[in-house]
C-alpha cells in the first residue's frame, strides 16, 4: 500500500461506480482531495439522501422520492388515455426528451428472464394489471427494448391487454434490433413512436 | 426536468468527478440506484471521512489522515539520507511502486507558477528549508515533471540545496518531455532513477 489507509479506502469505494477502474478511481480521489472538497462533500450528502429516500412510484414503478412520481401525479398526463411500457427509468427520460408522448408510463425495472428468476411478479405486472382494470386506458404502447427478452415481455403484456380489451401497440421504425432504448437519439425515438403498429 | 428532483441532484453532484459528463453521471446514478445502494452508501461515508480528515503530512506535505504520514514515520526511510521532491501525492505512489527508492519525499502539491500566484511559500518550501537544515540529508533527488514549470521548480530547489551544501540530482532517462510522472510505467521510472545526474 502506498497511499494512506483512508485514501486507499476512498479509491476502493470509488470503484463501485460503473466504468471506473483502479486508475480512474485513483485519479478521482486525488482530484477531489486537491481541488474540489466541497463538491465531494456535497456528493457524499446527495448520495446518502438518494440511496435512502428514492423508492419506486406506487403507480408506474419509476424511481422517485415521493409516493407518486411527478408524471403520475399530473392529471393532464391521464387525458391521452395511453400508457407506455418501458424497461427502465432512463427510458422514461429518453422518451420525455422527445416531447412526443403525453401519456403515462409503466416502468418494468427489467424484463422477463426466467433463467434469472425474473417473472411477472418480479416486474410487478400485478400493479399494471390493476391499472388496466381501474384506469381509463385506450392504448398500451409497448416500448421495451428490441431484444429477445424485451420482445417476450412485450408479447406477454400484449396478452394481458387483449384479455382486458385494450389495444396494444409496439414502437417500430428506427430502433436498431439489439440496441438499447436509452442510447437512441430523440429523432429516432420520435419516428419509432409515430410508426408504431398494432402488436 | 424528466427525473425526480433528488435524482437530478444526484446526477448533477456526480458531475463533480473528473471525466464524468452528463450522460455518464446519469448512467452512474441509475446504476447505483438499481444495483448497488450499499456500495453507494459506503462511498458516501468514505467520501465524507476522506474530505474531512485528510490533510497534509507535517513533514513531507503528502496527503494523510495522520499528523505524520507512514513514510515519514518509518525510521528505516531516513537511513538512505535521500529526499525525493515530487509535485503530487500520485507521484509518490508511482515511485513507491518501482520499489527502487528507499528514502523520504517532499511533495510540493504543485509547481512554481508566478502567473497563478504560486510561489515558494505556496509550495511550503519553508518546510523543505527547515528539513534541509535539520535532517541528515546527503542527496535531494529532483523528480518534478519535465515541463517548463517543473524544470523551473527543480532549478529553484537545486539552489536551496547548493546554499545548504547538499547535492541535488535530477531524474533523467526515460521520462518523456512534456509527460506527466504519474502516468509513466514503473520500468521507465526505474531507469529515470538509475540514470539521474547532478543538477
Ligand atoms: Zn409514477
Ligand atoms: Zn510525510
XYZ file of C-alpha atoms and ligand atoms in Angstrom:
400
model
C 0.000 0.000 0.000
C 1.446 3.365 -0.991
C -1.348 5.810 -0.110
C -2.769 6.321 3.394
C -5.396 3.781 4.612
C -8.232 6.314 4.239
C -7.135 7.303 0.710
C -6.930 3.592 -0.197
C -10.491 3.165 1.154
C -11.654 6.108 -0.949
C -10.037 4.692 -4.095
C -11.640 1.285 -3.451
C -15.054 2.851 -2.732
C -14.986 4.895 -5.973
C -14.634 1.623 -7.896
C -18.334 0.917 -7.121
C -19.112 3.446 -9.890
C -19.791 1.766 -13.255
C -16.903 2.140 -15.712
C -14.446 3.268 -13.026
C -11.329 1.076 -12.676
C -8.333 1.330 -10.342
C -6.535 4.063 -12.289
C -9.606 6.308 -12.765
C -10.575 5.827 -9.113
C -7.113 6.995 -8.014
C -7.305 9.997 -10.323
C -10.779 10.879 -8.994
C -9.733 10.533 -5.337
C -6.726 12.847 -5.635
C -8.529 15.301 -7.886
C -11.313 15.710 -5.285
C -8.819 15.993 -2.393
C -6.726 18.568 -4.256
C -9.347 20.632 -5.984
C -12.939 20.001 -5.011
C -13.548 19.011 -1.378
C -16.799 20.995 -1.261
C -18.084 19.207 -4.357
C -17.122 15.853 -2.841
C -18.858 16.628 0.476
C -21.958 17.686 -1.452
C -21.819 14.440 -3.468
C -21.477 12.490 -0.197
C -24.672 14.059 1.192
C -26.703 13.707 -2.014
C -25.580 10.072 -2.497
C -26.756 9.285 1.031
C -30.106 11.033 0.621
C -30.757 9.476 -2.794
C -29.976 5.915 -1.661
C -32.083 6.326 1.499
C -35.100 8.115 0.031
C -35.529 7.059 -3.590
C -38.053 4.236 -3.952
C -40.465 3.115 -6.673
C -43.560 5.124 -7.671
C -46.628 3.241 -6.429
C -48.329 3.636 -9.803
C -45.649 3.419 -12.510
C -42.724 1.924 -10.537
C -40.182 4.523 -11.738
C -37.700 5.945 -9.239
C -38.986 8.819 -7.134
C -38.591 10.224 -3.631
C -42.383 10.743 -3.474
C -45.097 8.109 -3.120
C -46.359 9.005 -6.599
C -43.932 10.373 -9.232
C -44.447 13.791 -10.838
C -45.698 12.268 -14.112
C -48.312 10.039 -12.458
C -49.272 12.974 -10.251
C -50.028 15.252 -13.239
C -53.749 14.971 -14.171
C -53.065 16.244 -17.726
C -50.999 13.104 -18.392
C -54.137 10.954 -17.949
C -56.023 12.735 -20.758
C -54.405 10.825 -23.630
C -55.516 7.523 -22.018
C -52.210 5.980 -23.127
C -49.673 4.024 -21.069
C -46.163 3.469 -22.375
C -44.375 0.370 -21.052
C -40.589 0.685 -20.693
C -37.860 -1.362 -19.064
C -36.081 1.345 -17.079
C -36.371 4.895 -15.652
C -33.674 6.010 -18.137
C -36.078 5.020 -20.954
C -38.672 7.389 -19.451
C -36.106 10.220 -19.556
C -35.212 9.426 -23.188
C -38.875 9.414 -24.257
C -39.722 12.554 -22.255
C -36.929 14.372 -24.088
C -38.682 13.773 -27.441
C -41.681 15.774 -26.126
C -43.881 13.493 -28.306
C -45.597 11.392 -25.669
C -48.187 12.969 -23.397
C -49.461 9.858 -21.596
C -48.281 7.905 -18.576
C -45.718 5.152 -18.116
C -45.256 1.812 -16.518
C -41.636 1.014 -15.757
C -40.850 -2.696 -15.535
C -37.417 -2.200 -13.901
C -36.201 -5.064 -16.092
C -37.675 -7.641 -18.440
C -38.961 -11.203 -18.187
C -35.984 -13.512 -17.764
C -36.989 -16.934 -16.389
C -33.342 -18.066 -16.242
C -32.639 -15.237 -13.753
C -35.852 -15.902 -11.828
C -37.494 -12.735 -13.159
C -41.154 -13.455 -13.843
C -44.359 -11.377 -13.955
C -44.410 -10.844 -10.174
C -40.820 -9.501 -10.086
C -41.816 -6.960 -12.774
C -44.904 -6.157 -10.647
C -47.267 -6.877 -13.531
C -49.923 -7.223 -10.804
C -49.662 -3.429 -10.370
C -50.006 -2.981 -14.150
C -52.977 -5.390 -14.200
C -54.803 -3.290 -11.587
C -54.151 -0.169 -13.656
C -55.531 -1.866 -16.801
C -58.655 -2.713 -14.816
C -59.112 0.578 -12.944
C -57.896 3.400 -15.215
C -59.355 4.685 -18.446
C -56.774 3.306 -20.916
C -57.288 3.271 -24.692
C -53.814 2.182 -25.753
C -50.801 0.462 -24.253
C -47.593 1.337 -26.140
C -45.006 -1.410 -25.736
C -41.583 0.295 -25.714
C -39.478 -2.494 -24.259
C -36.051 -2.978 -25.840
C -35.964 -4.827 -29.200
C -34.064 -7.766 -27.668
C -35.274 -11.354 -27.239
C -36.271 -10.669 -23.628
C -37.802 -7.285 -24.459
C -39.912 -8.825 -27.254
C -41.035 -11.695 -24.992
C -42.009 -9.194 -22.306
C -43.916 -7.074 -24.847
C -45.715 -10.214 -26.050
C -46.705 -11.189 -22.505
C -48.098 -7.716 -21.756
C -49.956 -7.580 -25.096
C -51.804 -10.701 -23.968
C -52.729 -9.033 -20.675
C -54.107 -6.123 -22.743
C -56.035 -8.420 -25.064
C -57.817 -10.061 -22.104
C -58.761 -6.589 -20.925
C -59.898 -5.497 -24.403
C -57.258 -2.749 -24.598
C -55.306 -2.065 -27.820
C -51.564 -2.797 -27.564
C -49.091 -1.223 -29.998
C -45.359 -1.773 -30.401
C -42.927 1.068 -31.196
C -41.349 0.451 -34.567
C -39.098 2.140 -37.131
C -35.668 3.305 -36.230
C -34.910 1.318 -33.105
C -31.973 -0.877 -34.186
C -32.505 -4.521 -33.255
C -30.284 -5.464 -30.316
C -29.899 -1.796 -29.338
C -30.799 -0.238 -26.021
C -33.538 2.365 -25.897
C -31.796 4.784 -23.559
C -28.917 5.378 -26.011
C -31.075 6.266 -29.016
C -31.350 9.872 -30.210
C -34.615 11.743 -29.822
C -35.322 11.936 -33.544
C -35.130 8.167 -33.993
C -37.331 7.685 -30.946
C -39.877 10.143 -32.373
C -40.033 8.088 -35.581
C -40.375 4.907 -33.565
C -43.375 6.386 -31.771
C -45.037 7.717 -34.916
C -44.576 4.433 -36.791
C -45.943 2.190 -34.054
C -48.119 -0.717 -35.194
C -50.719 -2.952 -33.554
C -48.984 -5.738 -31.632
C -36.698 18.068 -15.945
C -37.574 14.422 -16.544
C -36.166 12.660 -13.466
C -37.221 13.371 -9.863
C -35.625 16.410 -8.159
C -33.421 14.192 -5.942
C -32.254 12.063 -8.900
C -31.475 15.277 -10.813
C -29.447 16.473 -7.798
C -27.571 13.163 -7.741
C -26.776 13.366 -11.471
C -25.545 16.967 -11.052
C -23.453 16.047 -7.986
C -21.770 13.124 -9.787
C -20.534 15.585 -12.414
C -18.011 16.873 -9.821
C -15.987 13.718 -10.598
C -13.249 14.347 -13.183
C -14.060 12.929 -16.613
C -17.763 12.439 -15.786
C -20.174 14.298 -18.074
C -23.977 14.453 -18.116
C -24.504 11.082 -19.796
C -22.042 9.139 -17.589
C -23.439 10.806 -14.477
C -26.962 9.679 -15.424
C -25.731 6.144 -16.073
C -23.909 6.092 -12.718
C -26.903 7.437 -10.776
C -29.337 4.842 -12.115
C -26.814 2.016 -11.927
C -26.252 2.714 -8.208
C -29.986 3.078 -7.513
C -30.800 -0.148 -9.362
C -27.913 -2.362 -8.440
C -25.581 -1.087 -5.718
C -27.189 1.019 -2.992
C -24.923 -0.487 -0.320
C -21.828 0.394 -2.365
C -23.155 3.930 -2.858
C -23.879 4.398 0.866
C -20.378 3.140 1.644
C -18.929 5.587 -0.910
C -20.960 8.391 0.691
C -19.446 7.664 4.138
C -15.857 7.240 2.892
C -16.081 10.406 0.760
C -17.202 12.353 3.818
C -14.488 10.927 6.085
C -11.745 11.435 3.500
C -12.680 15.065 2.767
C -12.981 15.872 6.496
C -9.888 14.062 7.785
C -7.239 14.018 5.074
C -4.748 16.856 5.465
C -1.072 17.361 4.583
C 1.767 15.493 6.328
C 3.633 17.980 8.523
C 6.982 16.793 7.182
C 6.526 15.888 3.532
C 3.155 17.569 2.737
C 1.636 14.471 1.103
C -1.992 13.605 1.875
C -2.538 11.648 5.095
C -5.129 11.332 7.865
C -2.283 11.299 10.442
C -0.076 14.208 11.538
C 2.943 12.450 10.005
C 2.477 10.093 7.021
C 3.512 6.420 7.195
C 6.627 7.015 5.066
C 7.927 9.925 7.189
C 7.036 7.920 10.285
C 9.209 4.933 9.244
C 12.757 5.313 10.726
C 14.240 2.983 8.058
C 13.313 5.510 5.368
C 15.743 8.038 6.932
C 18.766 5.715 6.563
C 19.422 6.479 2.873
C 19.654 10.208 3.723
C 17.856 10.969 0.446
C 14.821 13.172 -0.161
C 12.893 12.914 -3.407
C 10.987 16.051 -4.473
C 7.760 15.436 -6.403
C 4.828 17.565 -7.479
C 1.934 15.393 -6.259
C 0.933 12.507 -3.962
C 0.210 10.397 -7.074
C 3.905 10.751 -7.995
C 4.814 9.241 -4.587
C 2.562 6.256 -5.363
C 4.123 5.810 -8.815
C 7.675 5.910 -7.395
C 6.821 3.633 -4.454
C 5.530 1.053 -6.933
C 9.002 0.787 -8.527
C 10.385 -0.385 -5.133
C 13.660 1.376 -6.102
C 13.631 4.353 -3.774
C 14.148 3.827 -0.046
C 14.389 7.450 1.111
C 11.816 10.087 2.000
C 9.799 12.554 -0.033
C 8.810 16.155 -0.156
C 5.558 16.739 -2.029
C 5.180 20.226 -3.482
C 1.441 19.890 -4.205
C 2.087 21.789 -7.431
C 4.940 23.673 -9.061
C 6.155 27.267 -9.179
C 3.786 29.263 -11.382
C 4.086 33.022 -10.806
C 1.241 33.729 -13.239
C -1.109 31.709 -10.976
C 0.326 33.268 -7.831
C 2.106 30.061 -6.836
C 5.476 30.936 -5.344
C 7.863 29.312 -2.849
C 5.574 29.952 0.123
C 2.547 28.307 -1.568
C 4.693 25.199 -2.159
C 5.750 25.410 1.510
C 9.436 25.490 0.590
C 9.921 26.943 4.117
C 9.079 23.446 5.423
C 11.587 21.919 2.993
C 14.206 24.521 4.027
C 13.848 23.519 7.689
C 14.283 19.858 6.729
C 17.431 20.677 4.723
C 18.783 22.423 7.827
C 17.670 19.928 10.477
C 17.812 16.442 8.918
C 20.823 14.415 7.822
C 20.397 14.672 4.027
C 23.112 13.629 1.541
C 21.114 13.957 -1.666
C 17.987 15.714 -2.907
C 16.531 13.939 -5.961
C 14.511 16.372 -8.082
C 11.632 14.410 -9.608
C 9.358 17.247 -10.676
C 7.669 16.840 -14.059
C 9.821 17.581 -17.138
C 7.693 20.599 -18.079
C 8.746 24.251 -18.123
C 7.282 24.808 -14.645
C 8.655 21.522 -13.301
C 12.162 22.375 -14.543
C 11.970 25.892 -13.086
C 10.859 24.450 -9.744
C 13.708 21.897 -9.793
C 16.154 24.700 -10.551
C 14.884 26.807 -7.653
C 15.177 23.902 -5.199
C 18.659 22.972 -6.502
C 19.748 26.475 -5.491
C 18.313 25.984 -1.997
C 20.351 22.756 -1.806
C 23.511 24.459 -3.043
C 23.311 27.102 -0.304
C 22.967 24.276 2.199
C 25.896 22.302 0.676
C 23.628 19.351 -0.240
C 23.956 17.524 -3.578
C 20.921 17.875 -5.867
C 20.294 15.386 -8.689
C 17.653 15.370 -11.398
C 15.950 12.175 -12.606
C 16.788 11.556 -16.228
C 16.369 8.956 -18.968
C 13.011 7.717 -19.999
C 10.722 10.448 -18.755
C 9.305 11.885 -21.988
C 9.499 15.676 -22.090
C 6.059 17.182 -21.558
C 4.802 13.959 -19.975
C 3.345 13.600 -16.507
C 5.186 11.479 -13.942
C 2.141 9.683 -12.572
C 1.292 8.067 -15.930
C 4.726 6.585 -16.595
C 5.298 2.819 -16.206
C 7.469 1.537 -13.371
C 10.254 0.322 -15.637
C 10.759 3.736 -17.216
C 10.689 5.353 -13.782
C 13.314 2.862 -12.545
C 15.582 3.867 -15.444
C 14.960 7.519 -14.711
C 16.094 6.974 -11.121
C 19.196 4.935 -12.043
C 20.298 7.438 -14.710
C 19.943 10.532 -12.539
C 22.670 13.190 -12.968
C 23.981 16.069 -10.874
C 21.726 19.119 -11.332
Zn -45.232 7.211 -11.482
Zn 5.186 12.545 5.182
